[in-house]
Amino acid sequence: MRTDLNRHLTSPLTAVRNLGILAHVDAGKTTVTERILYLTGTTHKRGEVHNGTTVTDFDPQERDRGITIFAAAVSCAWDGHRINLIDTPGHVDFSDEVERSLRVLDGAIAVFDAVAGVEPQSESVWRRADRHGVPRIAFVNKLDRAGADLDTAVESIRERLHPAPLVVQLPIGTEDGFSGVVDLLRMRSLVWADGSDTVEEGPVPEGLREEAHRRRRLLEEAVAELHPVALEEFCDRSTVSAATLTSALRDLTRTGEGVVVLCGSAYRNRGIEPLLEAVVAYLPSPLDVPAVRGTDSGAAQERLADSEAPFAGLVFKVNATATGRLTYVRVYSGTIDKGEAVLDVGARRTERISRILRVQADRYAELDRAVAGDIVALVGPKSARAGATLCAPAAPLLLEPPVVADPVVSVAVEARRSIDTDRLVSALARLREEDPSLTVRTDSETGQTVLSGMGELHLEVAVEKIRRAQGLEVAVGRPRVAYRETVTRRVSGLVYRHVKQEGGAGQFAHVVLDVEPLEADPSGVEGSATGFEFRSSVVGGRVPQEYVRAVEAGCRDALAEGPIGGHPVTGLRVTLTDGATHPKDSSEMAFRTAGRLGLREALRAGAMELLEPVVEVTVTVPDDAVGGVLGDLAARRGRVSGSLTRVGAAVITATVPLVELFGYATRLRSRTQGRGVFTTRPTGYAPAPSRSSDGMASQ
């Protein structure tokens, strides 16, 4: 214990913070990032999203569209600490970028709009951070907007995200008059004058002293309920000191029991200094998070964040630039030097590192080495993909890669000129390498090349990237959604015998299968279940275990194409109840074939249902356009689940089939004279109407 403590106190890793900026689209993530870079002296001019001058949104498409599309890493220094920061996308179509970033982060800043509070994608990225165990602090942004209210935003955090929000600031002024905050821990005011980039510290304003003391008391009580040391001090002294509060807030943040809430206006550069202080005070260093876990030859191992340990790092992003291929890596343990050889564990290939770069979005600084806790870009690896593990050849360790979501929308793409076909194939391969959430396949019936992704915008961006980067003219077909098929009725005791004899050793496998629907996932919608389960109830060794595994593999093969329209099959459980073998002709191949063909026969014999992807749509429209928007949603098979009124606008939440939302942005703009906006969040699959099943199955 003492050795670990001494290591923690003396290690330079205690001054490192690896964090991300998470939020719903247009909550102000990129502006917060820009102000952090400006205040830390990394940049000398404040970048603005609306002017296309931001550091992290450097891609031409990001500047044209005014949104973050690609996760961008930057590095800066504050108060003796190195902050490696990743600005993540807020649009749902690019959630895979968020997933891969969260996999390598130690902490995060969750940004919320002071008017809108928790929005759909805010909730989605928060849940992702929960799954990865990433500690967060919250920043309620845009307090200078009309209708901004810190208490309402905090209540939405409590109700929709369910942590204990621990508010450590009180705003000074409201809406356009917002000028600063009261620091409830130190009971001081922090004020930013108009046109000034510096903060002025002073006493709590006379008119806010009573409210500040009341809120300080509420903070002490909330912390004491959650932290034993704070509770003991509160009981002894009827108060909690600033030092104890700070220590308790750090502990509660890192365990996830509470979330520290700060506020400000990033656009006006108000509230960023306290936010940086909170990052240093509350979010963990690489030494404060659990040791990274991996496997070596199937055996579980752990690696501490120690520069003396063997090197291990996870690739979370690959970017092909005009000057070469960049492989972004989070270094979890050990040290890597320029010119050193590393092992790509998954590919079983050794790569040599020719350059190590400290990343500043689209700019880079050369390094001679990278150590545990660093986030850097490597030049040299040729085959490492996102999710790959790089490690010391003498100490292999395979880390768990980020989860890649299944695509939900597809388009057919082809080169307008036949001579460009090979170039298009190469460009699509490069896209797939950079973005694992994109898939490329050839349609077996039409011979078309099909590009699949997470949404219309995702595919638009991918195709536009090909056009701009490669100078290719590409024809794109109408978007199509990814349907699924599922079982609705149990099939029991289906017998399938696979017998094949063509001279020499033959093939024999006898299986008996039960097929039934899976119970609905509570997080799904309309009772739709997803996934696949395989069980074996065979007794007496009638089917050896290695053949049982082969039957399971064959059943998984059969899930690729269902009987309705060739869509993937999901939401079912298969039980192997009996079987028989032949002393000479049985083999794993024979039982895999029997599993595949037997399940296909069972699916044809049972009742199947077509499933379509559905999304939660949140539409914000002027009050005078509500009726038309509701009627349009109903025509799109939407089911309204909630609505609320804000200043001069209504917010409507509905569940709508994804296929019905193609072209909705244009329709909404025309119905609201350009004043309506909407966002979506995937919620699962639901049964498609029987009247249109045939038409949809043919898509």
PDB file of C-alpha atoms in Angstrom, residues 28 64 119 150 215 240 243 247 277 327 340 362 397 413 458 480 528 545 642 646:
ATOM      1  CA  GLY A  28     -21.564  24.067 -27.341  1.00  0.00           C
ATOM      2  CA  ASP A  64     -19.480  23.770 -44.090  1.00  0.00           C
ATOM      3  CA  GLU A 119     -31.503  16.326 -24.783  1.00  0.00           C
ATOM      4  CA  LEU A 150     -29.666  26.549 -14.224  1.00  0.00           C
ATOM      5  CA  ARG A 215     -27.208  26.784  -1.639  1.00  0.00           C
ATOM      6  CA  VAL A 240     -18.350  20.993   5.994  1.00  0.00           C
ATOM      7  CA  ALA A 243     -11.150  21.211   1.832  1.00  0.00           C
ATOM      8  CA  SER A 247     -11.982  15.856  -1.361  1.00  0.00           C
ATOM      9  CA  GLU A 277      -9.923  23.985 -12.117  1.00  0.00           C
ATOM     10  CA  THR A 327      -2.720   5.700 -36.069  1.00  0.00           C
ATOM     11  CA  GLU A 340      10.883   0.844 -32.062  1.00  0.00           C
ATOM     12  CA  ASP A 362      -4.768  18.792 -37.728  1.00  0.00           C
ATOM     13  CA  LEU A 397      -1.537  -8.464 -24.374  1.00  0.00           C
ATOM     14  CA  VAL A 413     -22.815   3.592 -54.786  1.00  0.00           C
ATOM     15  CA  HIS A 458     -23.319   9.587 -41.977  1.00  0.00           C
ATOM     16  CA  ARG A 480     -32.607   1.865 -47.574  1.00  0.00           C
ATOM     17  CA  SER A 528     -39.063  -6.247 -30.005  1.00  0.00           C
ATOM     18  CA  GLN A 545     -19.365 -31.163 -26.960  1.00  0.00           C
ATOM     19  CA  GLY A 642     -44.573  13.628 -24.992  1.00  0.00           C
ATOM     20  CA  ARG A 646     -40.645  26.447 -23.937  1.00  0.00           C
TER      21      ARG A 646
END
